[in-house]
Amino acid sequence: MILGGGASGLTAGIYSARAKLNTVILNEGAVGGQMVLTNEIANYPGVETTSGYILAGTMKKQARDFGCKIKSNVRITEYQLDNPVKSVILEDGRKFRARIVILAPGGKPRPLDIPGENDFKGTGISYCATCDGEFFTNRELIVVGGGNSALEEALTLTRYASKITVVHQFDHFQAFEQAVREAEANPKIEFIMESELRSFIGNGVLESVTIEHLPTGSVSEKEINGVFIFAGYLPNTSALQGVVELNDRKEIVVNADMKTNIPGVFAAGDCVAKKYRQVTTAVADGTIAALSASEYLQSLK
Ligand SMILES: Cc1cc2nc3c(=O)[nH]c(=O)nc-3n(C[C@H](O)[C@H](O)[C@H](O)COP(=O)(O)OP(=O)(O)OC[C@H]3O[C@@H](n4cnc5c(N)ncnc54)[C@H](O)[C@@H]3O)c2cc1C
């Protein structure tokens, strides 16, 4: 039983079903996870630039073709993972049981948690360039963040927006050199460094933001049509608190074989404690989790 149908869960499904294990993926959202939010994936080896939606669709087909069952948009309300036969109960009362569970619930964008953020989600604030970029055609945008996602998504947004200001808290970027070079060379992109957004202001729709320049503490107001936030991520593990060992960042603790602290429970992808989160690292984790799970099942026999 694989809980999560993103890159890591689908890969675990491919390996598990191909090893002739009776495999089901239960996914709380749309199959593909964060991949379907990504307009362009240019760093997945062997596949020239593709959309995340297409890559996710291909992974899903591969898993299904090997016999993996996939149930999406389910809601899990109860986890019982301690026993040799583990079970989860869905909102509609259905119960699924398996001797092996692979946790692959991924993560979600980290909100800024500043005044106005909840008021303008969907009416000026977005966390997904692919989903919402087109709504801001010929408008001015702010992109918050300085990592790979922020700069790559800022570049994607230049297709629609007339101007983009990247607001970043440090004096340097954490993104790969290539993304930084491309963003700096793009005439539509400007930068405000060492600064953080402090509030969102508007009447029904977002009209402006306040920005603090961190070294001086001075706060200014900037009129803006939209803000895209790429300020890190939160693992989707709140439902797993007390069920499996998490670290202080709420990431699932695993060893090199993707084993958690519970025998027969493995974890993979963005939800585990690690430094780099990419599609490649998610599929690698999913591979290891499924192979370890298969070996564990053999050991039970
Ligand atoms: C905007 C953006 C751009 C990115 N661009 C790139 C890029 O260009 N290249 C790259 O390599 N990586 C990129 N990434 C990162 C990459 O998408 C992720 O690292 C990878 O997809 C994570 O896969 P995952 O399977 O671990 O998790 P996810 O993709 O998060 O999938 C987890 C799935 O599990 C579901 N779920 C959640 N909780 C539960 C639960 N309790 N039970 C069952 N299901 C659950 C979720 O709904 C979701 O469908 C980007 C990410 C973002 C947000």
Short mmCIF file of N, CA and C and ligand atoms in Angstrom, two decimals, residues 3-9 26-35 37-38 40-43 76 79 104-107 109 127 149 152-153 230 236 239 268-271 277-282, ligand 1:
data_model
loop_
_atom_site.label_atom_id
_atom_site.label_comp_id
_atom_site.label_asym_id
_atom_site.label_seq_id
_atom_site.Cartn_x
_atom_site.Cartn_y
_atom_site.Cartn_z
N LEU A 3 1.04 5.31 0.07
CA LEU A 3 0.21 6.46 0.41
C LEU A 3 0.83 7.71 -0.20
N GLY A 4 0.30 8.13 -1.33
CA GLY A 4 0.84 9.27 -2.07
C GLY A 4 1.13 8.87 -3.51
N GLY A 5 0.64 9.69 -4.44
CA GLY A 5 0.80 9.34 -5.86
C GLY A 5 1.55 10.40 -6.64
N GLY A 6 2.61 10.96 -6.04
CA GLY A 6 3.50 11.87 -6.76
C GLY A 6 4.61 11.05 -7.42
N ALA A 7 5.71 11.72 -7.73
CA ALA A 7 6.83 11.05 -8.43
C ALA A 7 7.35 9.85 -7.62
N SER A 8 7.47 10.03 -6.29
CA SER A 8 8.03 8.94 -5.48
C SER A 8 7.05 7.79 -5.35
N GLY A 9 5.77 8.09 -5.10
CA GLY A 9 4.77 7.04 -4.95
C GLY A 9 4.55 6.28 -6.25
N LEU A 26 -2.86 4.93 -2.80
CA LEU A 26 -3.96 5.78 -2.33
C LEU A 26 -3.43 7.20 -2.30
N ASN A 27 -4.04 8.08 -3.07
CA ASN A 27 -3.51 9.43 -3.19
C ASN A 27 -4.56 10.45 -2.78
N GLU A 28 -4.16 11.35 -1.89
CA GLU A 28 -5.15 12.31 -1.38
C GLU A 28 -5.48 13.41 -2.39
N GLY A 29 -4.58 13.69 -3.32
CA GLY A 29 -4.84 14.76 -4.29
C GLY A 29 -4.93 14.20 -5.70
N ALA A 30 -4.55 15.06 -6.66
CA ALA A 30 -4.51 14.62 -8.06
C ALA A 30 -3.24 13.81 -8.27
N VAL A 31 -3.33 12.73 -9.04
CA VAL A 31 -2.15 11.90 -9.28
C VAL A 31 -1.07 12.73 -9.97
N GLY A 32 0.16 12.58 -9.49
CA GLY A 32 1.28 13.35 -10.05
C GLY A 32 1.84 14.32 -9.03
N GLY A 33 1.03 14.71 -8.05
CA GLY A 33 1.51 15.60 -6.98
C GLY A 33 2.07 16.90 -7.52
N GLN A 34 3.21 17.31 -6.99
CA GLN A 34 3.80 18.60 -7.36
C GLN A 34 4.21 18.67 -8.83
N MET A 35 4.43 17.50 -9.45
CA MET A 35 4.83 17.53 -10.87
C MET A 35 3.78 18.24 -11.71
N LEU A 37 2.05 20.64 -11.03
CA LEU A 37 2.08 22.10 -10.82
C LEU A 37 3.25 22.74 -11.56
N THR A 38 4.08 21.92 -12.18
CA THR A 38 5.32 22.44 -12.77
C THR A 38 5.17 22.52 -14.28
N GLU A 40 7.34 23.33 -16.63
CA GLU A 40 8.42 22.82 -17.47
C GLU A 40 9.43 22.09 -16.60
N ILE A 41 9.70 20.84 -16.92
CA ILE A 41 10.76 20.12 -16.22
C ILE A 41 11.87 19.87 -17.23
N ALA A 42 13.01 20.50 -16.98
CA ALA A 42 14.09 20.45 -17.96
C ALA A 42 15.28 19.66 -17.46
N ASN A 43 15.14 19.08 -16.24
CA ASN A 43 16.31 18.41 -15.65
C ASN A 43 16.02 16.97 -15.29
N ILE A 76 -7.70 9.99 3.81
CA ILE A 76 -7.41 8.99 4.84
C ILE A 76 -7.67 9.61 6.21
N TYR A 79 -4.86 5.92 10.58
CA TYR A 79 -3.69 5.09 10.23
C TYR A 79 -3.46 4.09 11.36
N ALA A 104 4.43 8.24 1.00
CA ALA A 104 4.98 9.15 -0.01
C ALA A 104 4.09 10.39 -0.16
N PRO A 105 3.77 11.07 0.96
CA PRO A 105 2.80 12.16 0.89
C PRO A 105 3.36 13.51 0.41
N GLY A 106 4.67 13.57 0.14
CA GLY A 106 5.24 14.79 -0.44
C GLY A 106 5.15 16.01 0.46
N GLY A 107 5.00 17.17 -0.18
CA GLY A 107 4.96 18.41 0.58
C GLY A 107 4.13 19.45 -0.13
N PRO A 109 3.72 24.06 -0.69
CA PRO A 109 4.44 25.32 -0.52
C PRO A 109 4.28 25.90 0.88
N TYR A 127 0.70 30.19 -5.45
CA TYR A 127 1.89 29.39 -5.14
C TYR A 127 2.24 28.52 -6.35
N SER A 149 13.07 26.93 -7.44
CA SER A 149 11.66 27.07 -7.82
C SER A 149 11.34 28.52 -8.10
N GLU A 152 13.13 29.73 -11.45
CA GLU A 152 12.60 29.04 -12.63
C GLU A 152 11.15 29.45 -12.88
N GLU A 153 10.37 29.58 -11.82
CA GLU A 153 8.97 29.98 -12.01
C GLU A 153 8.87 31.45 -12.40
N PHE A 230 7.32 31.37 -3.48
CA PHE A 230 8.09 30.12 -3.55
C PHE A 230 9.12 30.17 -2.42
N ASN A 236 3.90 17.03 4.02
CA ASN A 236 2.49 16.68 4.30
C ASN A 236 2.43 15.56 5.34
N ALA A 239 -0.81 14.45 9.50
CA ALA A 239 -1.64 13.28 9.89
C ALA A 239 -0.78 12.13 10.40
N ALA A 268 9.30 7.72 1.22
CA ALA A 268 10.06 8.16 0.04
C ALA A 268 9.63 9.54 -0.40
N GLY A 269 10.57 10.27 -1.02
CA GLY A 269 10.24 11.54 -1.67
C GLY A 269 10.40 12.75 -0.76
N ASP A 270 9.69 13.81 -1.10
CA ASP A 270 9.84 15.09 -0.41
C ASP A 270 9.48 15.04 1.07
N CYS A 271 8.78 14.02 1.50
CA CYS A 271 8.34 13.94 2.91
C CYS A 271 9.47 13.48 3.83
N ARG A 277 15.35 18.28 -2.92
CA ARG A 277 14.02 17.79 -3.29
C ARG A 277 13.79 18.08 -4.77
N GLN A 278 13.89 17.03 -5.56
CA GLN A 278 13.70 17.12 -7.00
C GLN A 278 12.90 15.90 -7.46
N VAL A 279 12.46 15.92 -8.72
CA VAL A 279 11.79 14.73 -9.24
C VAL A 279 12.76 13.55 -9.25
N THR A 280 14.01 13.82 -9.62
CA THR A 280 15.00 12.73 -9.67
C THR A 280 15.22 12.11 -8.28
N THR A 281 15.29 12.93 -7.26
CA THR A 281 15.52 12.38 -5.91
C THR A 281 14.27 11.64 -5.43
N ALA A 282 13.09 12.13 -5.82
CA ALA A 282 11.83 11.46 -5.43
C ALA A 282 11.74 10.08 -6.09
C1 LIG B 1 6.62 25.03 -8.41
C2 LIG B 1 7.54 23.83 -8.37
C3 LIG B 1 8.43 23.62 -9.41
C4 LIG B 1 9.29 22.51 -9.38
N1 LIG B 1 10.16 22.32 -10.45
C5 LIG B 1 10.93 21.21 -10.47
C6 LIG B 1 11.79 20.94 -11.58
O1 LIG B 1 11.82 21.71 -12.55
N2 LIG B 1 12.54 19.81 -11.56
C7 LIG B 1 12.51 18.93 -10.52
O2 LIG B 1 13.20 17.90 -10.57
N3 LIG B 1 11.72 19.16 -9.44
C8 LIG B 1 10.94 20.27 -9.39
N4 LIG B 1 10.13 20.51 -8.31
C9 LIG B 1 10.18 19.56 -7.16
C10 LIG B 1 9.46 18.24 -7.49
O3 LIG B 1 8.22 18.52 -8.11
C11 LIG B 1 9.25 17.44 -6.20
O4 LIG B 1 10.47 17.30 -5.52
C12 LIG B 1 8.68 16.05 -6.47
O5 LIG B 1 7.64 16.09 -7.41
C13 LIG B 1 8.19 15.44 -5.15
O6 LIG B 1 7.54 14.23 -5.39
P1 LIG B 1 6.87 13.42 -4.19
O7 LIG B 1 6.26 12.20 -4.77
O8 LIG B 1 7.83 13.23 -3.09
O9 LIG B 1 5.74 14.36 -3.57
P2 LIG B 1 4.49 15.16 -4.21
O10 LIG B 1 4.73 15.51 -5.61
O11 LIG B 1 4.20 16.24 -3.24
O12 LIG B 1 3.31 14.08 -4.18
C14 LIG B 1 2.69 13.65 -3.00
C15 LIG B 1 1.25 13.21 -3.28
O13 LIG B 1 0.72 12.63 -2.10
C16 LIG B 1 -0.58 13.16 -1.83
N5 LIG B 1 -0.76 13.09 -0.37
C17 LIG B 1 -0.48 13.99 0.59
N6 LIG B 1 -0.72 13.50 1.80
C18 LIG B 1 -1.17 12.23 1.63
C19 LIG B 1 -1.59 11.20 2.50
N7 LIG B 1 -1.60 11.34 3.82
N8 LIG B 1 -1.99 10.03 1.96
C20 LIG B 1 -2.02 9.85 0.64
N9 LIG B 1 -1.64 10.80 -0.26
C21 LIG B 1 -1.22 11.96 0.23
C22 LIG B 1 -0.50 14.58 -2.39
O14 LIG B 1 -1.81 15.04 -2.70
C23 LIG B 1 0.35 14.36 -3.65
O15 LIG B 1 -0.47 14.00 -4.74
C24 LIG B 1 9.25 21.59 -8.30
C25 LIG B 1 8.32 21.80 -7.27
C26 LIG B 1 7.46 22.89 -7.30
C27 LIG B 1 6.47 23.10 -6.18
#
